[in-house]
XYZ file of N, CA and C in Angstrom:
405
model
N 1.220 -1.514 0.049
C -0.659 -0.178 -0.421
C 0.871 0.424 0.581
N 0.533 2.558 -0.702
C 1.532 3.060 -0.518
C 0.756 4.293 0.527
N 2.330 5.299 1.217
C 2.387 5.861 1.660
C 1.279 6.387 2.060
N 0.647 7.337 1.302
C -0.313 8.850 1.547
C -1.686 7.623 0.726
N -2.416 7.900 1.651
C -4.595 7.524 0.964
C -5.116 8.514 0.623
N -5.845 8.461 -1.156
C -6.135 10.398 -1.321
C -7.128 10.803 0.704
N -7.973 11.939 -0.021
C -8.513 12.001 1.119
C -9.518 12.268 -0.017
N -10.439 11.097 -0.751
C -10.721 11.502 -0.984
C -11.336 9.950 -1.373
N -12.040 8.490 -1.065
C -13.270 7.389 -1.908
C -14.089 7.640 -2.255
N -14.163 7.483 -3.177
C -15.855 6.826 -4.410
C -15.688 5.449 -4.730
N -16.537 4.919 -4.157
C -17.279 3.518 -4.186
C -18.462 3.788 -5.224
N -17.848 3.497 -6.370
C -18.995 3.431 -7.949
C -19.866 1.987 -6.984
N -21.060 3.235 -7.725
C -22.201 2.068 -7.663
C -23.538 2.510 -9.667
N -24.010 2.020 -9.467
C -24.720 2.083 -10.390
C -25.091 3.521 -11.893
N -25.846 4.059 -10.702
C -25.487 5.590 -11.610
C -24.790 6.224 -10.637
N -23.085 5.838 -10.451
C -22.759 7.348 -9.821
C -21.504 6.524 -8.667
N -21.988 7.781 -8.036
C -20.635 6.920 -6.411
C -21.306 7.606 -5.059
N -21.325 6.906 -4.128
C -20.949 7.015 -2.696
C -20.070 7.231 -1.296
N -19.409 8.826 -1.932
C -18.122 9.398 -0.998
C -18.079 9.517 0.102
N -16.494 9.341 0.243
C -16.107 9.141 2.349
C -14.843 10.299 0.955
N -15.267 10.694 3.458
C -13.616 11.163 3.422
C -12.652 9.732 4.331
N -11.955 9.634 3.944
C -11.208 8.549 4.486
C -9.096 10.061 5.461
N -9.881 8.984 6.778
C -9.249 10.111 7.815
C -8.556 8.810 8.577
N -6.666 8.639 8.575
C -6.106 8.187 8.999
C -5.388 8.767 10.598
N -6.063 9.767 10.347
C -4.850 10.799 11.574
C -5.966 10.347 12.893
N -5.898 9.379 13.510
C -7.191 9.271 15.171
C -5.812 8.482 15.921
N -6.431 8.323 16.707
C -5.168 7.388 18.301
C -4.724 6.215 17.366
N -5.838 5.505 17.023
C -5.511 3.946 16.328
C -4.958 4.095 15.180
N -4.753 4.999 14.399
C -3.772 5.128 12.869
C -4.191 3.634 12.131
N -5.947 3.890 12.282
C -6.789 2.925 11.413
C -7.444 4.654 10.294
N -7.954 3.335 9.429
C -7.911 3.579 7.922
C -10.011 3.889 8.703
N -10.040 5.292 8.881
C -12.103 5.018 8.683
C -12.293 6.408 7.757
N -13.576 5.968 6.982
C -13.730 5.851 6.111
C -15.270 6.593 6.683
N -15.557 7.904 6.405
C -16.436 8.998 6.375
C -17.907 9.152 5.366
N -18.993 8.692 5.626
C -19.723 8.780 3.968
C -20.331 10.272 3.291
N -19.760 11.222 3.017
C -20.276 11.892 2.720
C -20.730 13.183 1.690
N -21.396 11.985 0.582
C -22.357 12.117 -0.423
C -22.408 10.814 -0.634
N -23.762 11.097 -1.979
C -24.179 10.124 -2.857
C -24.451 11.416 -3.692
N -23.716 10.475 -4.817
C -23.656 11.546 -5.977
C -24.731 10.618 -7.287
N -24.802 11.463 -8.205
C -24.869 10.244 -8.878
C -24.350 10.738 -10.517
N -23.693 10.249 -12.088
C -23.445 11.419 -12.756
C -24.277 11.375 -13.983
N -25.552 10.702 -13.530
C -26.441 10.475 -15.249
C -26.980 12.391 -14.654
N -26.918 12.462 -14.115
C -28.458 14.013 -12.857
C -26.981 15.048 -13.051
N -25.847 14.846 -12.572
C -24.749 15.590 -11.683
C -26.266 15.708 -10.145
N -26.071 15.473 -10.447
C -26.586 15.384 -8.249
C -25.825 15.200 -7.315
N -26.028 16.011 -6.867
C -24.345 16.264 -5.216
C -25.547 15.606 -4.495
N -26.007 14.317 -3.363
C -26.742 14.678 -2.594
C -25.438 15.057 -0.375
N -25.164 15.868 -0.578
C -24.909 15.871 1.314
C -25.218 14.372 2.023
N -24.785 13.163 2.618
C -25.099 13.056 3.548
C -25.047 12.597 5.203
N -26.780 13.335 5.750
C -27.043 13.235 7.394
C -26.936 14.941 7.213
N -27.085 15.393 8.215
C -26.630 15.925 7.654
C -25.752 17.432 8.187
N -24.655 17.280 7.625
C -23.566 17.226 6.327
C -23.983 18.862 5.533
N -23.269 19.933 5.364
C -22.749 20.911 4.665
C -21.405 19.918 4.315
N -21.694 20.442 2.535
C -20.515 20.495 1.965
C -18.903 21.899 1.377
N -17.973 21.404 1.658
C -17.220 22.105 1.572
C -17.290 22.960 0.178
N -16.751 24.148 -0.188
C -16.369 24.377 -0.573
C -14.915 22.757 -1.748
N -14.320 23.050 -1.389
C -13.563 22.577 -1.575
C -13.302 20.724 -1.867
N -15.122 19.876 -0.986
C -15.488 18.586 -1.332
C -15.689 18.759 -2.392
N -16.666 19.316 -2.403
C -17.271 19.539 -3.732
C -17.147 19.658 -5.572
N -15.981 20.083 -5.015
C -14.986 20.316 -6.355
C -13.998 19.343 -6.326
N -13.378 18.664 -5.124
C -13.188 17.916 -5.479
C -14.092 16.175 -5.999
N -14.917 16.497 -5.411
C -16.937 15.646 -6.135
C -16.689 15.551 -7.583
N -17.442 16.990 -7.913
C -16.884 17.696 -9.284
C -15.951 17.751 -10.569
N -14.433 17.127 -10.595
C -13.682 16.464 -10.095
C -13.620 15.023 -10.664
N -14.346 14.577 -9.454
C -14.040 13.138 -9.988
C -15.118 13.193 -10.629
N -16.418 13.339 -10.861
C -18.559 13.312 -11.766
C -16.769 13.294 -13.200
N -16.230 14.203 -13.381
C -16.491 14.811 -14.807
C -15.029 13.306 -15.057
N -13.998 13.161 -14.288
C -13.043 12.438 -15.183
C -13.789 10.710 -15.105
N -14.376 10.626 -13.765
C -14.967 9.741 -14.316
C -17.010 9.200 -15.304
N -17.171 10.615 -16.090
C -17.621 10.398 -17.369
C -17.047 10.782 -18.400
N -15.991 11.149 -18.771
C -14.892 10.749 -19.825
C -14.743 8.807 -19.715
N -14.068 8.597 -18.644
C -13.892 7.584 -18.886
C -15.029 6.691 -19.353
N -16.511 6.666 -18.580
C -17.205 5.795 -19.557
C -17.953 6.214 -20.726
N -17.158 7.131 -20.826
C -16.856 7.923 -22.295
C -16.226 6.533 -23.554
N -15.358 6.668 -22.461
C -14.138 6.339 -23.495
C -14.608 4.441 -23.731
N -15.202 3.699 -22.307
C -15.317 2.440 -22.288
C -16.444 2.157 -23.672
N -17.233 2.574 -23.530
C -19.339 2.618 -24.348
C -17.628 2.795 -26.218
N -17.398 3.639 -26.065
C -17.006 3.702 -27.631
C -15.746 2.190 -28.093
N -15.155 2.169 -26.683
C -14.658 0.887 -26.671
C -15.325 -0.510 -27.224
N -16.229 -0.592 -26.202
C -17.730 -1.764 -26.252
C -17.753 -1.796 -27.933
N -18.588 -0.048 -28.577
C -18.697 -0.491 -29.725
C -17.733 -0.854 -30.767
N -16.050 -0.218 -31.081
C -15.076 -1.268 -31.341
C -15.297 -2.845 -31.141
N -15.398 -2.876 -30.071
C -15.536 -4.368 -29.892
C -17.124 -4.894 -30.163
N -17.554 -4.314 -31.394
C -18.572 -5.221 -31.183
C -18.725 -5.815 -33.238
N -17.712 -4.519 -33.239
C -17.653 -4.145 -34.829
C -16.853 -6.115 -35.326
N -15.913 -5.773 -34.102
C -15.083 -7.191 -34.060
C -15.724 -8.378 -34.477
N -16.083 -8.143 -32.800
C -17.054 -9.326 -33.049
C -18.921 -9.815 -33.789
N -18.647 -8.548 -34.962
C -19.667 -8.790 -34.830
C -18.563 -9.798 -37.233
N -17.459 -9.914 -36.566
C -16.554 -9.720 -38.176
C -16.317 -11.209 -37.857
N -16.285 -11.145 -36.397
C -15.803 -12.704 -35.190
C -17.685 -13.501 -36.470
N -18.140 -13.222 -35.815
C -19.404 -14.018 -36.165
C -19.351 -14.141 -37.347
N -19.611 -13.730 -38.883
C -19.374 -13.659 -39.184
C -18.675 -14.751 -40.515
N -17.367 -14.699 -40.216
C -16.676 -16.121 -40.323
C -16.892 -17.437 -39.800
N -17.274 -16.713 -38.804
C -17.699 -18.170 -38.064
C -18.978 -18.904 -39.027
N -19.966 -18.019 -39.088
C -21.102 -18.398 -39.660
C -20.183 -19.322 -40.707
N -19.913 -18.245 -41.791
C -18.913 -18.595 -43.171
C -18.405 -19.961 -43.012
N -17.592 -20.225 -41.883
C -15.964 -21.242 -41.710
C -17.094 -22.782 -40.592
N -16.684 -22.388 -39.812
C -17.455 -22.961 -39.090
C -19.271 -24.057 -38.078
N -20.090 -22.530 -38.748
C -20.883 -22.650 -38.012
C -22.023 -24.558 -38.970
N -23.054 -24.849 -37.753
C -23.489 -26.367 -38.142
C -24.735 -26.232 -38.517
N -25.561 -26.297 -39.280
C -26.868 -26.133 -39.467
C -27.845 -25.605 -38.877
N -27.956 -26.443 -37.163
C -28.119 -26.708 -36.445
C -27.757 -25.118 -35.506
N -26.920 -24.706 -35.431
C -25.732 -23.842 -34.802
C -26.755 -22.788 -35.121
N -26.507 -22.040 -37.190
C -27.323 -21.442 -37.996
C -28.911 -21.338 -37.100
N -29.677 -22.571 -37.318
C -30.541 -21.912 -37.620
C -31.358 -21.441 -35.127
N -30.209 -21.700 -34.510
C -30.283 -21.285 -33.639
C -30.497 -20.048 -33.327
N -29.196 -19.554 -34.099
C -28.773 -18.144 -33.992
C -29.591 -16.827 -34.906
N -29.772 -17.205 -36.379
C -30.454 -16.803 -37.075
C -31.272 -15.311 -37.097
N -32.771 -15.908 -36.496
C -33.224 -14.735 -37.083
C -33.401 -13.870 -35.914
N -32.282 -14.420 -34.585
C -32.367 -13.045 -33.628
C -31.464 -12.167 -34.482
N -29.746 -12.714 -35.257
C -29.242 -11.689 -35.461
C -29.937 -11.317 -36.474
N -30.480 -11.303 -37.282
C -31.257 -10.741 -38.437
C -31.867 -9.286 -37.921
N -32.552 -10.233 -37.074
C -33.481 -9.238 -36.347
C -32.849 -8.297 -35.807
N -31.045 -8.028 -34.999
C -30.676 -7.686 -34.134
C -30.054 -5.992 -35.412
N -29.224 -6.772 -36.677
C -28.631 -6.044 -37.505
C -29.507 -5.260 -38.542
N -31.192 -6.201 -38.107
C -31.151 -5.544 -39.392
C -32.468 -3.823 -38.172
N -32.304 -3.769 -36.634
C -32.314 -3.059 -35.734
C -31.272 -1.822 -36.425
N -30.005 -2.508 -35.719
C -29.281 -1.533 -35.692
C -28.689 -0.546 -36.976
N -28.993 -1.275 -38.611
C -28.733 -1.188 -38.708
C -29.717 -0.115 -39.384
N -31.268 0.134 -38.999
C -31.847 1.740 -39.245
C -31.867 2.495 -38.510
N -31.364 2.471 -36.985
C -31.139 2.573 -36.567
C -29.473 3.519 -37.629
N -29.072 3.431 -37.694
C -27.593 4.202 -37.520
C -28.100 4.751 -39.609
N -28.981 3.706 -39.813
C -29.818 5.002 -41.209
C -29.779 6.406 -40.870
N -30.318 5.840 -40.047
C -31.556 7.261 -39.492
C -31.009 8.244 -39.669
N -30.121 8.059 -38.531
C -28.917 8.561 -37.702
C -27.549 9.684 -38.939
N -26.907 8.670 -39.566
C -26.492 9.293 -40.514
C -27.124 10.155 -41.579
N -28.695 9.615 -41.989
C -29.225 11.048 -43.002
C -29.442 12.110 -41.572
N -29.615 12.194 -41.034
C -30.278 12.984 -39.640
C -29.074 14.179 -39.936
N -27.718 13.550 -39.577
C -26.379 14.087 -39.509
C -26.064 14.799 -41.102
N -26.706 14.046 -41.948
C -25.945 14.895 -43.901
C -27.418 15.888 -43.405
N -28.284 16.095 -43.389
C -29.714 16.654 -42.937
C -29.302 18.447 -42.948
N -28.650 17.545 -41.485
C -27.748 19.218 -40.949
C -26.670 19.940 -41.197
N -26.349 19.069 -42.033
C -24.576 19.741 -41.742
C -24.918 20.417 -43.357
N -26.424 20.119 -44.346
C -26.834 20.503 -45.445
C -27.262 21.953 -45.460
N -27.550 21.517 -43.738
C -29.152 23.238 -43.425
C -27.975 24.218 -43.547
């Protein structure tokens, strides 16, 4: 463990995090974590816990973490999409070279519907972007 612990710990959860102040300056030299806030990344909400009023430094640290977290999640989203393209290519290769008739029967309808849905959305979004660009 490194010698210096951060001032705040963010316990990630589905839509944000719980924020704890980390304290090692106590008699027992134990790590204590005091929950100071709950945050929601999607709507930017910061809820102080208990009867606490957050200081400007605490709010700034939380907002900085939220910005970094939002950027990380956006990077992960696009990474997932690039992986999906790879999976589509691997699926195509599998269907062409390895899949049995039974395996193809098992997945063909689901794949065709999913690909049709994706194609419809992509075509509509591209048309919208082209229309905006030409306006």
